[in-house]
Amino acid sequence: MKAVQLTGYEGLKSLKVVEIQKPRPKPTEILIAVKAAGINFAESELLDGKYRVPKTPPFTMGFEAAGIVEEVGSEVGRIQPGDKVTGIVSSGGYAEYATAEASLAIPIPGGISFAEASTIPIQGLSAYALLKFAAKPQPSESILVQAAAGGVGLYLVQLAKILGAKTVIALAGSPEKVNLVEDLGADFAVNYAESNWVEQVRTATQGTGVDIVLEAASGEIGAQSFKLLAPFGRVVIYGARNVHDTFGPDRLQQLIYNNQSAIGFNIPSLRPEQIGACVPELLRLISDGRVRLFASHSYPLVEVRQAFEALRSRHTIGRVFLTP
Ligand SMILES: NC(=O)c1ccc[n+]([C@@H]2O[C@H](COP(=O)([O-])OP(=O)(O)OC[C@H]3O[C@@H](n4cnc5c(N)ncnc54)[C@H](OP(=O)(O)O)[C@@H]3O)[C@@H](O)[C@H]2O)c1
């Protein structure tokens, strides 16, 4: 079968399309014929050696995949060949076939495409769990979402009020993205390519700042967002690309003097029962049409480098995915 392997940590050139053996499911696993494999921001960092996985190259890339179950292991009960599923995979999702622990497979709701379903396991569940277990917005609180038109960001914008926030402030990098997140319910959206975006947000909060900052961008956007935190506010750090930059001594001092707090979030570190509690709630919101899914940037496996270039260009909206 065709697969995309990572052969080192030297950026895009370390991605190679190769012919390898189709994986075989273990007794507790299923074999999925992959129809859409999502590309995650962390996988872009992985190419540059900035996000490590406990594997030594070469290995097949891809944390997740959506597709049709082709075979089930001898101990698998609830899933049958022919079922449509999406989930975290064990063998690498950027391939024609992938194996996955059956317990991690999520049945795809009716009316949802494979591409749309590929947003659920990491982007959707990270957003839902981040709000439920880390940010815990209260009915009077405002919440700031960075990269709001990205994969996780679009979920956050739609879920923040459902999970308790009063006001959603969205940051995104183009007028098209700003319009979309406003349509999805953001109370105030601003293009942070504009030089005065910080003043715009401060004005929108009547000068008080925001109660919760969801920190994914780091760098200057992260620094300015941090300054927008209201007294007793909290920042949830879930996409730190450079922890020292995101969380140096000045920030600690700001937290102390303003009675603020910082909370980390990492979906792989959640307990299985915590993830399990989020799945039915998120699927219900999707099935009810209260959460819309965005997956229109499709690339064949052989164009994997172009797919990463698109993600890195900051021009994409929602999910970028591969179609084997
Ligand atoms: N902690 C966890 O468990 C967890 C789980 C999933 C994802 N994450 C994090 O959540 C964030 C979003 O992930 P995602 O997979 O949904 O990606 P994504 O948001 O789809 O990524 C693409 C968008 O990110 C924005 N962006 C911000 N800084 C960027 C940069 N330096 N280079 C390129 N794009 C940048 C761009 O939008 P604008 O130009 O509009 O800003 C871009 O269009 C990432 O930081 C990721 O690491 C964390």
CSV table of C-alpha atoms and ligand atoms in Angstrom, one decimal:
chain,number,residue,atom,x,y,z
A,1,MET,CA,0.0,0.0,0.0
A,2,LYS,CA,1.0,3.7,-0.4
A,3,ALA,CA,2.0,5.5,2.8
A,4,VAL,CA,3.8,8.8,3.8
A,5,GLN,CA,6.7,8.1,6.0
A,6,LEU,CA,8.9,10.5,8.0
A,7,THR,CA,12.5,9.7,7.4
A,8,GLY,CA,14.1,12.3,9.7
A,9,TYR,CA,13.4,15.7,11.3
A,10,GLU,CA,14.5,18.0,8.4
A,11,GLY,CA,11.2,19.6,7.5
A,12,LEU,CA,9.2,18.9,4.4
A,13,LYS,CA,12.0,17.0,2.6
A,14,SER,CA,11.8,14.3,5.3
A,15,LEU,CA,8.4,13.3,4.0
A,16,LYS,CA,8.5,10.4,1.6
A,17,VAL,CA,5.7,8.6,-0.3
A,18,VAL,CA,6.6,4.9,-0.2
A,19,GLU,CA,5.2,1.4,-0.8
A,20,ILE,CA,4.9,-0.6,2.4
A,21,GLN,CA,3.1,-3.7,3.6
A,22,LYS,CA,-0.5,-3.3,4.7
A,23,PRO,CA,-0.7,-3.4,8.5
A,24,ARG,CA,-2.5,-6.3,10.2
A,25,PRO,CA,-4.8,-5.6,13.2
A,26,LYS,CA,-3.9,-7.0,16.6
A,27,PRO,CA,-6.7,-8.9,18.5
A,28,THR,CA,-8.0,-5.6,20.0
A,29,GLU,CA,-7.6,-3.5,16.8
A,30,ILE,CA,-9.4,-2.8,13.6
A,31,LEU,CA,-8.1,-2.3,10.1
A,32,ILE,CA,-9.4,0.9,8.5
A,33,ALA,CA,-9.4,1.6,4.7
A,34,VAL,CA,-8.5,5.3,5.1
A,35,LYS,CA,-10.7,7.9,3.2
A,36,ALA,CA,-9.4,11.0,5.0
A,37,ALA,CA,-6.4,11.6,7.2
A,38,GLY,CA,-6.3,14.9,9.0
A,39,ILE,CA,-3.1,17.0,9.2
A,40,ASN,CA,-2.6,18.5,12.6
A,41,PHE,CA,-0.5,21.5,13.5
A,42,ALA,CA,1.6,19.3,15.8
A,43,GLU,CA,2.5,17.1,12.9
A,44,SER,CA,3.9,20.2,11.1
A,45,GLU,CA,6.1,20.8,14.2
A,46,LEU,CA,7.0,17.1,14.2
A,47,LEU,CA,8.6,17.5,10.7
A,48,ASP,CA,11.0,20.1,12.2
A,49,GLY,CA,11.8,18.0,15.3
A,50,LYS,CA,9.8,20.4,17.5
A,51,TYR,CA,7.3,17.8,18.6
A,52,ARG,CA,8.6,14.4,19.4
A,53,VAL,CA,6.7,11.1,19.3
A,54,PRO,CA,8.1,8.0,21.0
A,55,LYS,CA,9.2,6.5,17.6
A,56,THR,CA,12.4,6.6,15.6
A,57,PRO,CA,12.2,7.4,11.9
A,58,PRO,CA,11.3,6.1,9.5
A,59,PHE,CA,7.7,5.7,10.5
A,60,THR,CA,4.3,6.3,8.9
A,61,MET,CA,3.0,9.8,9.7
A,62,GLY,CA,-0.6,10.6,10.9
A,63,PHE,CA,-2.1,10.6,14.3
A,64,GLU,CA,-5.6,9.9,13.1
A,65,ALA,CA,-7.8,8.7,10.2
A,66,ALA,CA,-11.4,8.4,9.1
A,67,GLY,CA,-12.6,5.5,6.8
A,68,ILE,CA,-14.3,2.2,6.5
A,69,VAL,CA,-13.5,-0.8,8.7
A,70,GLU,CA,-12.1,-3.6,6.6
A,71,GLU,CA,-11.2,-6.2,9.2
A,72,VAL,CA,-11.6,-6.6,13.0
A,73,GLY,CA,-9.3,-8.3,15.5
A,74,SER,CA,-10.4,-11.5,17.2
A,75,GLU,CA,-11.3,-9.7,20.5
A,76,VAL,CA,-13.2,-6.8,18.9
A,77,GLY,CA,-17.0,-6.9,19.7
A,78,ARG,CA,-18.8,-3.7,18.9
A,79,ILE,CA,-17.4,-2.8,15.5
A,80,GLN,CA,-18.1,-4.7,12.3
A,81,PRO,CA,-16.4,-4.6,8.8
A,82,GLY,CA,-18.2,-2.0,6.8
A,83,ASP,CA,-18.7,0.4,9.7
A,84,LYS,CA,-17.6,4.0,9.1
A,85,VAL,CA,-15.3,5.2,11.8
A,86,THR,CA,-12.9,8.0,12.7
A,87,GLY,CA,-10.2,7.9,15.4
A,88,ILE,CA,-6.6,7.9,16.7
A,89,VAL,CA,-4.6,5.2,14.8
A,90,SER,CA,-1.7,3.0,15.9
A,91,SER,CA,0.0,2.5,12.6
A,92,GLY,CA,0.0,6.0,11.0
A,93,GLY,CA,-3.0,7.6,9.2
A,94,TYR,CA,-1.2,9.0,6.1
A,95,ALA,CA,-1.7,5.7,4.3
A,96,GLU,CA,-4.2,3.6,2.3
A,97,TYR,CA,-4.8,1.4,5.4
A,98,ALA,CA,-4.3,2.0,9.1
A,99,THR,CA,-4.8,0.0,12.3
A,100,ALA,CA,-6.5,1.5,15.4
A,101,GLU,CA,-7.4,0.3,18.9
A,102,ALA,CA,-11.2,-0.6,18.5
A,103,SER,CA,-11.8,1.2,21.8
A,104,LEU,CA,-10.6,4.5,20.3
A,105,ALA,CA,-12.8,4.3,17.1
A,106,ILE,CA,-15.7,6.7,17.0
A,107,PRO,CA,-18.7,5.8,14.8
A,108,ILE,CA,-19.3,8.5,12.1
A,109,PRO,CA,-22.7,10.1,12.5
A,110,GLY,CA,-25.1,10.0,9.5
A,111,GLY,CA,-24.7,12.8,7.0
A,112,ILE,CA,-21.1,13.5,8.0
A,113,SER,CA,-18.4,13.0,5.3
A,114,PHE,CA,-15.1,11.2,6.0
A,115,ALA,CA,-13.3,14.6,5.7
A,116,GLU,CA,-15.6,16.2,8.2
A,117,ALA,CA,-15.4,13.2,10.5
A,118,SER,CA,-11.6,13.5,10.4
A,119,THR,CA,-11.9,16.7,12.4
A,120,ILE,CA,-13.5,14.9,15.4
A,121,PRO,CA,-10.8,12.8,17.2
A,122,ILE,CA,-8.2,15.5,17.7
A,123,GLN,CA,-9.5,19.0,16.8
A,124,GLY,CA,-13.1,18.5,18.0
A,125,LEU,CA,-12.3,16.5,21.2
A,126,SER,CA,-9.4,18.8,22.1
A,127,ALA,CA,-11.6,21.8,21.9
A,128,TYR,CA,-14.5,20.2,23.8
A,129,ALA,CA,-12.2,18.7,26.5
A,130,LEU,CA,-10.2,21.9,26.9
A,131,LEU,CA,-13.3,23.9,27.6
A,132,LYS,CA,-14.8,21.2,29.9
A,133,PHE,CA,-11.8,20.2,32.0
A,134,ALA,CA,-9.3,23.2,31.7
A,135,ALA,CA,-11.0,26.5,30.9
A,136,LYS,CA,-14.4,25.8,32.6
A,137,PRO,CA,-16.0,29.0,31.5
A,138,GLN,CA,-18.6,30.6,33.8
A,139,PRO,CA,-21.8,32.3,32.7
A,140,SER,CA,-20.5,35.8,33.2
A,141,GLU,CA,-17.1,35.2,31.5
A,142,SER,CA,-15.5,36.2,28.3
A,143,ILE,CA,-13.1,33.9,26.4
A,144,LEU,CA,-10.4,34.8,23.8
A,145,VAL,CA,-9.8,32.3,21.0
A,146,GLN,CA,-6.6,32.6,18.9
A,147,ALA,CA,-6.3,31.1,15.4
A,148,ALA,CA,-10.1,31.0,15.6
A,149,ALA,CA,-10.6,29.9,11.9
A,150,GLY,CA,-8.1,26.9,12.4
A,151,GLY,CA,-9.2,23.4,13.0
A,152,VAL,CA,-9.4,23.5,16.8
A,153,GLY,CA,-10.3,27.2,16.7
A,154,LEU,CA,-13.6,26.8,14.7
A,155,TYR,CA,-14.7,24.2,17.3
A,156,LEU,CA,-13.8,26.5,20.2
A,157,VAL,CA,-15.7,29.4,18.8
A,158,GLN,CA,-18.8,27.3,18.4
A,159,LEU,CA,-18.5,25.4,21.7
A,160,ALA,CA,-17.4,28.1,24.1
A,161,LYS,CA,-20.9,29.4,24.8
A,162,ILE,CA,-22.5,26.0,24.8
A,163,LEU,CA,-20.0,25.0,27.5
A,164,GLY,CA,-20.8,28.1,29.6
A,165,ALA,CA,-19.1,31.3,28.4
A,166,LYS,CA,-21.0,34.6,28.0
A,167,THR,CA,-18.8,36.3,25.4
A,168,VAL,CA,-16.5,34.9,22.7
A,169,ILE,CA,-13.7,37.1,21.3
A,170,ALA,CA,-12.1,35.6,18.2
A,171,LEU,CA,-8.7,36.4,16.7
A,172,ALA,CA,-7.9,35.3,13.1
A,173,GLY,CA,-5.5,36.3,10.3
A,174,SER,CA,-7.7,37.5,7.4
A,175,PRO,CA,-11.0,39.3,6.7
A,176,GLU,CA,-12.5,36.1,5.3
A,177,LYS,CA,-11.7,34.2,8.5
A,178,VAL,CA,-13.1,37.1,10.6
A,179,ASN,CA,-16.4,37.0,8.7
A,180,LEU,CA,-16.7,33.2,9.2
A,181,VAL,CA,-16.1,33.2,12.9
A,182,GLU,CA,-18.6,36.1,13.3
A,183,ASP,CA,-21.1,34.0,11.4
A,184,LEU,CA,-20.4,31.1,13.8
A,185,GLY,CA,-21.3,33.2,16.8
A,186,ALA,CA,-18.2,35.1,17.9
A,187,ASP,CA,-19.4,38.3,19.6
A,188,PHE,CA,-16.3,40.2,18.5
A,189,ALA,CA,-13.8,39.1,15.9
A,190,VAL,CA,-10.6,40.9,14.9
A,191,ASN,CA,-8.0,40.4,12.3
A,192,TYR,CA,-4.7,40.2,14.2
A,193,ALA,CA,-2.8,41.1,11.1
A,194,GLU,CA,-4.0,44.6,11.8
A,195,SER,CA,-1.6,46.6,14.0
A,196,ASN,CA,-4.2,47.9,16.4
A,197,TRP,CA,-5.9,44.5,17.2
A,198,VAL,CA,-5.0,44.7,20.9
A,199,GLU,CA,-6.7,48.1,21.3
A,200,GLN,CA,-9.7,46.8,19.4
A,201,VAL,CA,-10.1,43.9,21.8
A,202,ARG,CA,-9.6,46.1,24.9
A,203,THR,CA,-12.3,48.5,23.6
A,204,ALA,CA,-14.6,45.6,22.9
A,205,THR,CA,-14.2,44.5,26.6
A,206,GLN,CA,-14.9,48.1,27.8
A,207,GLY,CA,-11.3,48.2,29.0
A,208,THR,CA,-11.6,45.3,31.4
A,209,GLY,CA,-9.8,42.6,29.4
A,210,VAL,CA,-10.8,39.0,29.0
A,211,ASP,CA,-11.5,36.4,31.7
A,212,ILE,CA,-10.0,33.4,29.8
A,213,VAL,CA,-7.3,33.4,27.1
A,214,LEU,CA,-6.9,30.2,25.1
A,215,GLU,CA,-3.2,30.3,24.2
A,216,ALA,CA,-2.1,28.5,21.0
A,217,ALA,CA,-0.2,30.9,19.0
A,218,SER,CA,2.7,32.0,21.3
A,219,GLY,CA,5.1,34.7,20.0
A,220,GLU,CA,3.9,38.2,19.8
A,221,ILE,CA,0.2,37.2,19.6
A,222,GLY,CA,0.7,35.2,22.8
A,223,ALA,CA,2.5,38.0,24.5
A,224,GLN,CA,-0.3,40.6,23.6
A,225,SER,CA,-3.1,38.1,24.5
A,226,PHE,CA,-1.5,37.6,27.9
A,227,LYS,CA,-1.6,41.3,28.6
A,228,LEU,CA,-5.3,41.3,27.8
A,229,LEU,CA,-6.1,39.0,30.7
A,230,ALA,CA,-8.4,40.5,33.3
A,231,PRO,CA,-7.7,40.4,37.1
A,232,PHE,CA,-8.5,36.9,38.4
A,233,GLY,CA,-8.4,35.7,34.7
A,234,ARG,CA,-6.8,32.5,33.5
A,235,VAL,CA,-4.8,31.5,30.5
A,236,VAL,CA,-5.1,27.9,29.2
A,237,ILE,CA,-1.9,27.0,27.3
A,238,TYR,CA,-2.6,24.3,24.8
A,239,GLY,CA,-0.4,25.0,21.8
A,240,ALA,CA,2.8,26.3,23.2
A,241,ARG,CA,5.4,26.1,20.5
A,242,ASN,CA,8.0,27.8,22.7
A,243,VAL,CA,7.3,27.5,26.4
A,244,HIS,CA,10.1,29.9,27.4
A,245,ASP,CA,8.7,32.5,25.2
A,246,THR,CA,5.1,31.8,26.3
A,247,PHE,CA,5.8,31.7,30.0
A,248,GLY,CA,8.9,33.6,31.1
A,249,PRO,CA,9.5,35.4,34.5
A,250,ASP,CA,7.6,38.5,33.4
A,251,ARG,CA,4.4,36.5,32.9
A,252,LEU,CA,4.8,34.8,36.2
A,253,GLN,CA,5.0,38.2,37.9
A,254,GLN,CA,1.9,39.4,36.0
A,255,LEU,CA,0.0,36.4,37.2
A,256,ILE,CA,1.0,37.1,40.9
A,257,TYR,CA,0.2,40.8,40.8
A,258,ASN,CA,-3.1,40.3,39.1
A,259,ASN,CA,-4.4,37.2,40.9
A,260,GLN,CA,-4.4,35.3,37.6
A,261,SER,CA,-3.6,31.7,36.9
A,262,ALA,CA,-2.2,29.5,34.1
A,263,ILE,CA,-3.5,26.1,33.2
A,264,GLY,CA,-1.9,23.6,30.8
A,265,PHE,CA,-3.9,21.3,28.5
A,266,ASN,CA,-2.8,18.3,26.5
A,267,ILE,CA,-5.4,15.8,25.1
A,268,PRO,CA,-3.1,12.8,25.1
A,269,SER,CA,-2.7,13.1,28.9
A,270,LEU,CA,-6.5,12.9,29.6
A,271,ARG,CA,-7.8,9.7,31.1
A,272,PRO,CA,-9.8,7.4,28.8
A,273,GLU,CA,-13.0,8.0,30.8
A,274,GLN,CA,-12.6,11.8,30.4
A,275,ILE,CA,-12.4,11.4,26.6
A,276,GLY,CA,-15.3,8.9,26.8
A,277,ALA,CA,-17.4,11.5,28.6
A,278,CYS,CA,-16.9,14.1,25.8
A,279,VAL,CA,-17.5,11.9,22.7
A,280,PRO,CA,-21.3,11.4,23.0
A,281,GLU,CA,-21.8,15.1,23.9
A,282,LEU,CA,-19.8,16.3,20.9
A,283,LEU,CA,-21.4,13.9,18.5
A,284,ARG,CA,-24.9,15.0,19.6
A,285,LEU,CA,-24.0,18.7,19.0
A,286,ILE,CA,-22.7,17.8,15.6
A,287,SER,CA,-25.8,15.7,14.7
A,288,ASP,CA,-28.1,18.4,16.0
A,289,GLY,CA,-26.3,20.9,13.7
A,290,ARG,CA,-25.2,23.1,16.6
A,291,VAL,CA,-21.6,22.5,15.6
A,292,ARG,CA,-20.6,22.8,12.0
A,293,LEU,CA,-17.6,21.0,10.6
A,294,PHE,CA,-15.1,22.6,8.1
A,295,ALA,CA,-13.0,20.4,5.9
A,296,SER,CA,-12.4,21.6,2.3
A,297,HIS,CA,-8.6,21.5,1.9
A,298,SER,CA,-8.1,18.1,0.3
A,299,TYR,CA,-4.8,16.7,-1.0
A,300,PRO,CA,-3.8,13.2,-2.4
A,301,LEU,CA,-1.1,11.4,-0.5
A,302,VAL,CA,1.5,12.2,-3.1
A,303,GLU,CA,0.9,15.9,-2.5
A,304,VAL,CA,1.6,15.7,1.2
A,305,ARG,CA,4.3,18.4,1.1
A,306,GLN,CA,1.9,20.8,-0.6
A,307,ALA,CA,-0.7,20.0,2.1
A,308,PHE,CA,1.8,21.0,4.8
A,309,GLU,CA,2.8,24.1,2.8
A,310,ALA,CA,-0.9,25.1,2.7
A,311,LEU,CA,-1.2,24.7,6.5
A,312,ARG,CA,1.9,26.6,7.1
A,313,SER,CA,0.8,29.4,4.7
A,314,ARG,CA,-1.9,30.4,7.2
A,315,HIS,CA,-4.4,30.7,4.3
A,316,THR,CA,-6.4,27.5,5.1
A,317,ILE,CA,-9.7,27.5,7.1
A,318,GLY,CA,-10.5,24.4,9.2
A,319,ARG,CA,-9.2,21.0,8.4
A,320,VAL,CA,-6.4,20.2,5.9
A,321,PHE,CA,-6.5,16.5,5.0
A,322,LEU,CA,-5.1,13.8,2.8
A,323,THR,CA,-7.1,11.4,0.6
A,324,PRO,CA,-5.3,8.1,-0.1
B,1,LIG,N1,-2.8,20.6,23.6
B,1,LIG,C1,-3.5,19.8,22.9
B,1,LIG,O1,-3.9,18.7,23.3
B,1,LIG,C2,-3.7,20.2,21.4
B,1,LIG,C3,-4.5,19.4,20.6
B,1,LIG,C4,-4.8,19.8,19.3
B,1,LIG,C5,-4.2,21.0,18.8
B,1,LIG,N2,-3.4,21.7,19.7
B,1,LIG,C6,-2.8,23.0,19.2
B,1,LIG,O2,-3.9,23.7,18.8
B,1,LIG,C7,-3.5,24.6,17.8
B,1,LIG,C8,-4.3,24.5,16.5
B,1,LIG,O3,-4.1,23.2,16.0
B,1,LIG,P1,-4.8,22.8,14.6
B,1,LIG,O4,-4.3,21.4,14.3
B,1,LIG,O5,-6.3,23.0,14.7
B,1,LIG,O6,-4.1,23.8,13.6
B,1,LIG,P2,-4.8,25.0,12.7
B,1,LIG,O7,-5.5,25.9,13.7
B,1,LIG,O8,-5.7,24.4,11.7
B,1,LIG,O9,-3.6,25.7,12.1
B,1,LIG,C9,-3.6,26.5,11.1
B,1,LIG,C10,-3.8,28.0,11.5
B,1,LIG,O10,-3.1,28.3,12.7
B,1,LIG,C11,-2.8,29.7,12.7
B,1,LIG,N3,-1.5,30.0,13.1
B,1,LIG,C12,-1.1,30.6,14.2
B,1,LIG,N4,0.2,30.7,14.3
B,1,LIG,C13,0.7,30.1,13.2
B,1,LIG,C14,2.1,29.8,12.7
B,1,LIG,N5,3.1,30.2,13.4
B,1,LIG,N6,2.2,29.2,11.5
B,1,LIG,C15,1.1,28.8,10.8
B,1,LIG,N7,-0.1,29.0,11.3
B,1,LIG,C16,-0.3,29.6,12.4
B,1,LIG,C17,-3.1,30.2,11.3
B,1,LIG,O11,-4.3,31.0,11.3
B,1,LIG,P3,-4.3,32.6,11.5
B,1,LIG,O12,-3.3,33.1,10.5
B,1,LIG,O13,-5.7,33.0,11.3
B,1,LIG,O14,-3.7,32.7,12.9
B,1,LIG,C18,-3.4,28.9,10.5
B,1,LIG,O15,-4.3,29.1,9.4
B,1,LIG,C19,-2.0,24.3,17.5
B,1,LIG,O16,-1.2,25.1,18.3
B,1,LIG,C20,-1.9,22.9,18.1
B,1,LIG,O17,-0.6,22.5,18.5
B,1,LIG,C21,-3.2,21.3,21.0
